[in-house]
């Protein structure tokens, strides 16, 4: 997907002086952060509050990609709206959500949508069917929107300067498909906002290829830095990735997580699993992991919740569950409708 699709499109575009922009979220068969990392301009989408879906997680994905891959511009398909918006939105009703997006790290609004209007005397004019916020010159308030446009332009320009400031780097798991969703402990309120500290997600490839340690902080090639690396709650990790984490810790990084037990890959099996166990022992210790362990110039903090053995499967009592799209109770045949 990455090599034969996205990178191929990027290569073809380069021949014609074009850059690649990607919204990597939604039914992506590979990792969102990995796929989006190919883009020159990573993008996301947020819908108008009350008129559509909750896709704010894609904003955290796109900003994370930009920060860890050194991309100065983060675009958003902004204020998408489902049927029912019906020309109700205006700059006053949209400003608070727009400010949220700016604070989240987005610095290029691509309004969904501005419809071409071929006539000069027809109002409200053409639409894109029932979809999208109606952001065009045929709006009754259009002549009064200059101040809002200037405000957005200035904010976006300023936010493309300098570096994002963040404390925590969440490493996403290896494998596919994979969506980066910040843990609930890092967010607050219905419109998800960072809870007193900033963070980014990071693809394994970005950590391996672009991260180092300086003055106790994990630093990326373009200057972004983080105080703490949080590992995914998975019991698998490839030797290559775990070796990189071990190197960062020895150089002075602080890491939170539980020891992986094996590799997710069969490459060089069973040696790969043994290598993972040895690397994990070097970070967390040979015996039961302790809450805090100094390794080299860095420190490893145990994620106690992730280190607990898995509980009983909550579906163990389910005799049979299968259903196509629709009602599962109707789809299950008689005498097979057992749920626990």
XYZ file of C-alpha atoms in Angstrom:
340
model
C 0.000 0.000 0.000
C 2.705 2.490 0.977
C 5.327 1.506 -1.596
C 3.163 0.621 -4.591
C 0.371 3.137 -4.119
C 1.274 6.264 -2.140
C 4.967 6.434 -2.959
C 4.183 5.744 -6.611
C 1.704 8.636 -6.728
C 4.246 10.862 -4.997
C 6.901 9.890 -7.546
C 4.591 10.653 -10.481
C 3.601 13.992 -8.959
C 7.223 15.016 -8.454
C 7.803 14.715 -12.205
C 5.238 17.479 -12.699
C 6.240 19.674 -9.759
C 3.386 18.508 -7.544
C 3.309 17.722 -3.843
C 1.259 14.955 -2.237
C -1.441 15.560 0.356
C -3.201 12.656 2.078
C -6.018 12.150 4.561
C -4.829 8.737 5.785
C -7.735 7.967 8.091
C -10.933 5.934 7.498
C -10.849 2.307 6.311
C -7.111 2.408 5.676
C -5.735 -1.147 5.216
C -2.367 -0.162 6.709
C -1.224 2.072 9.574
C -2.644 5.608 9.426
C 0.553 7.189 10.757
C 2.733 5.212 8.350
C 0.604 5.982 5.295
C 0.261 9.654 6.195
C 4.003 9.911 6.730
C 4.466 9.716 2.961
C 2.566 12.976 2.426
C 4.202 16.341 1.883
C 1.115 17.878 3.486
C -0.659 15.492 5.878
C -4.364 16.188 6.264
C -7.274 15.289 8.495
C -10.954 16.092 8.721
C -13.271 17.590 11.290
C -17.023 17.906 10.883
C -19.173 20.836 11.954
C -20.310 20.206 15.520
C -23.857 18.889 15.498
C -23.904 18.257 11.764
C -21.928 15.070 11.212
C -19.452 12.561 12.533
C -16.758 12.699 15.217
C -13.447 12.427 13.355
C -11.316 14.504 15.707
C -8.925 11.572 16.174
C -7.810 12.130 12.573
C -6.664 15.618 13.610
C -4.378 14.140 16.262
C -3.076 11.736 13.618
C -2.296 14.416 11.033
C -0.637 16.797 13.480
C 1.419 13.926 14.903
C 2.594 12.975 11.422
C 3.585 16.557 10.667
C 5.493 17.004 13.927
C 7.411 13.718 13.778
C 8.102 13.901 10.033
C 9.131 17.562 9.863
C 6.163 18.837 7.851
C 5.382 22.519 8.543
C 1.829 22.464 7.139
C -1.074 20.413 8.497
C -4.246 20.625 6.447
C -7.807 19.838 7.446
C -10.936 19.204 5.459
C -12.703 21.682 7.682
C -16.302 21.994 8.857
C -17.671 19.128 6.784
C -21.427 18.924 7.310
C -24.125 16.341 6.736
C -27.664 17.104 5.536
C -29.339 19.345 8.075
C -26.773 22.123 8.107
C -28.990 23.972 5.636
C -27.061 27.274 5.553
C -27.233 27.579 9.349
C -23.490 27.954 9.926
C -21.700 31.307 9.893
C -18.362 32.637 11.222
C -19.840 33.359 14.642
C -21.127 29.802 15.117
C -17.928 28.267 13.728
C -15.215 30.272 15.475
C -14.961 28.216 18.674
C -14.512 24.954 16.795
C -12.062 26.607 14.427
C -10.021 27.816 17.410
C -10.010 24.246 18.748
C -8.576 23.061 15.428
C -5.871 25.728 15.472
C -4.917 24.773 19.029
C -4.844 21.109 17.991
C -2.084 21.955 15.508
C -3.964 22.440 12.241
C -2.671 25.375 10.210
C -4.406 25.072 6.841
C -8.204 25.070 6.604
C -9.618 23.530 3.431
C -13.284 24.404 3.750
C -15.697 21.648 2.887
C -16.856 23.260 0.820
C -16.685 26.286 -1.514
C -18.992 25.675 -4.482
C -18.342 27.306 -7.854
C -21.152 29.757 -8.615
C -21.527 30.354 -12.380
C -24.308 32.961 -12.050
C -24.159 36.467 -10.653
C -27.865 36.823 -9.895
C -28.924 33.534 -8.263
C -28.918 33.044 -4.497
C -28.062 30.935 -2.592
C -26.907 29.353 -5.828
C -25.308 25.976 -6.463
C -24.643 23.427 -3.724
C -22.769 20.150 -3.486
C -26.019 18.371 -2.898
C -26.874 18.464 0.811
C -23.276 18.161 2.037
C -20.782 20.606 3.455
C -20.847 23.946 5.179
C -22.001 26.500 2.609
C -18.926 28.695 2.382
C -19.263 30.861 -0.722
C -19.923 34.345 -1.999
C -23.687 33.717 -2.270
C -24.070 33.623 1.515
C -25.943 36.605 2.947
C -23.101 37.300 5.406
C -20.243 36.902 2.894
C -19.532 40.627 2.688
C -19.059 40.733 6.464
C -16.665 37.754 6.677
C -13.447 39.598 5.766
C -12.357 39.961 9.393
C -12.781 36.230 10.023
C -10.837 35.355 6.880
C -8.037 37.713 7.916
C -8.036 36.184 11.411
C -7.686 32.648 10.030
C -5.004 33.697 7.576
C -2.928 35.341 10.292
C -3.323 32.442 12.739
C -2.374 29.873 10.117
C 0.669 31.889 9.060
C 1.909 32.236 12.634
C 1.301 28.569 13.464
C 3.567 27.482 10.607
C 6.513 29.163 12.312
C 8.562 27.535 15.039
C 8.012 24.126 16.597
C 5.139 22.503 18.432
C 5.783 22.054 22.171
C 4.882 18.632 23.580
C 5.726 16.427 26.557
C 4.662 12.904 25.603
C 5.264 10.751 22.536
C 2.894 7.793 22.134
C 4.430 5.035 20.026
C 1.860 3.303 17.829
C 1.946 -0.493 17.481
C 3.540 -2.271 14.579
C 1.324 -3.974 12.037
C -1.789 -3.109 10.088
C -4.446 -1.887 10.072
C -3.722 0.581 12.833
C -5.413 3.807 13.923
C -3.809 6.197 16.414
C -6.322 7.228 19.053
C -4.943 9.060 22.087
C -5.809 7.358 25.394
C -8.805 8.790 27.210
C -6.501 9.804 30.076
C -4.845 12.327 27.739
C -8.079 14.052 26.699
C -10.943 15.958 28.250
C -14.369 17.342 27.229
C -16.715 16.209 24.479
C -14.736 18.052 21.823
C -11.489 16.265 22.720
C -8.897 18.637 24.126
C -5.467 17.855 25.505
C -5.510 17.486 29.280
C -2.928 20.013 30.462
C -0.031 18.643 28.427
C 0.693 18.146 24.765
C 1.451 14.901 23.001
C 1.945 13.327 19.604
C 1.662 9.838 18.183
C 4.596 8.289 16.365
C 4.897 5.536 13.775
C 7.588 2.918 14.504
C 9.342 3.824 11.241
C 9.614 7.473 12.282
C 11.071 6.568 15.673
C 13.624 4.198 14.154
C 14.721 6.513 11.369
C 14.451 10.004 12.855
C 14.737 9.944 16.668
C 17.748 10.466 18.928
C 18.333 11.782 22.466
C 19.637 15.166 23.553
C 19.680 16.484 27.131
C 17.354 13.703 28.256
C 14.719 14.436 25.607
C 13.773 12.401 22.551
C 14.619 14.660 19.614
C 13.638 14.343 15.958
C 15.703 15.466 13.005
C 13.804 18.737 12.584
C 13.977 19.760 16.239
C 10.762 18.402 17.787
C 11.420 16.961 21.245
C 9.555 15.025 23.939
C 10.177 14.247 27.610
C 8.607 10.795 27.675
C 8.055 7.880 25.277
C 4.973 5.751 26.011
C 4.960 2.263 24.502
C 1.806 0.608 23.114
C 0.069 -1.972 25.294
C 1.046 -4.884 23.076
C 3.027 -7.954 24.095
C 4.819 -8.074 20.731
C 7.572 -5.933 19.226
C 10.130 -6.582 16.507
C 13.781 -6.794 17.555
C 14.570 -3.829 15.290
C 12.142 -1.519 17.083
C 13.014 -2.745 20.572
C 16.714 -2.317 19.801
C 16.022 1.320 18.861
C 14.128 1.885 22.111
C 16.987 0.310 24.063
C 19.436 2.645 22.336
C 17.313 5.700 23.189
C 17.066 4.687 26.846
C 20.799 4.081 27.144
C 21.366 7.538 25.670
C 19.147 9.156 28.308
C 15.489 8.790 27.291
C 12.619 8.069 29.693
C 10.263 5.291 28.588
C 6.970 4.016 30.029
C 5.744 0.549 29.132
C 5.698 -3.165 29.819
C 8.186 -5.682 28.399
C 7.183 -7.342 25.118
C 7.332 -11.125 25.129
C 7.923 -11.985 21.485
C 8.169 -10.660 17.939
C 5.008 -10.264 15.826
C 7.003 -11.470 12.820
C 8.222 -14.896 11.736
C 11.369 -13.407 10.196
C 14.308 -15.349 11.667
C 11.945 -17.321 13.903
C 12.554 -18.526 16.624
C 15.704 -16.402 17.030
C 13.614 -13.224 16.759
C 11.625 -14.141 19.875
C 14.780 -14.893 21.832
C 16.282 -11.569 20.767
C 13.154 -9.754 21.967
C 13.360 -11.506 25.349
C 17.024 -10.567 25.750
C 16.450 -6.929 24.805
C 13.432 -6.742 27.131
C 15.482 -8.196 29.996
C 18.102 -5.509 29.423
C 15.458 -2.800 29.858
C 13.052 -4.228 32.444
C 15.299 -6.781 34.175
C 15.516 -10.560 34.160
C 12.947 -11.141 36.912
C 9.675 -9.418 37.728
C 9.822 -5.833 36.402
C 10.210 -3.091 38.996
C 8.284 0.220 38.870
C 11.398 2.230 37.976
C 14.714 1.041 36.592
C 17.751 3.053 35.547
C 19.304 1.820 32.311
C 22.386 3.600 31.035
C 21.662 7.324 31.243
C 17.922 6.802 30.946
C 15.046 5.325 32.909
C 12.365 2.702 32.254
C 9.034 3.126 34.073
C 6.734 0.123 34.269
C 3.212 0.406 32.872
C 1.651 -1.785 35.556
C -1.712 -2.102 33.807
C -0.101 -3.344 30.609
C 2.053 -5.867 32.467
C -0.908 -7.678 34.051
C -1.915 -11.022 32.506
C -4.949 -10.879 30.272
C -8.241 -11.494 32.046
C -10.898 -13.993 31.100
C -12.237 -13.602 27.594
C -15.602 -11.819 27.979
C -16.910 -13.711 24.926
C -15.940 -17.133 26.264
C -19.599 -17.973 26.931
C -20.773 -16.907 23.483
C -21.620 -20.097 21.600
C -21.906 -18.469 18.204
C -21.976 -14.883 17.002
C -22.291 -14.034 13.346
C -24.248 -11.449 11.495
C -24.153 -9.523 8.217
C -24.945 -5.844 8.128
C -28.112 -5.358 10.091
C -29.602 -6.762 13.269
C -27.437 -9.529 14.811
C -30.379 -11.130 16.620
C -32.356 -11.464 13.404
C -29.324 -12.662 11.446
C -28.408 -15.454 13.877
C -30.323 -18.674 13.153
C -32.716 -20.134 15.754
C -31.085 -21.804 18.768
C -27.833 -20.019 17.963
C -28.714 -16.655 19.473
C -26.493 -16.923 22.521
C -24.840 -13.793 23.886
C -23.015 -13.243 27.163
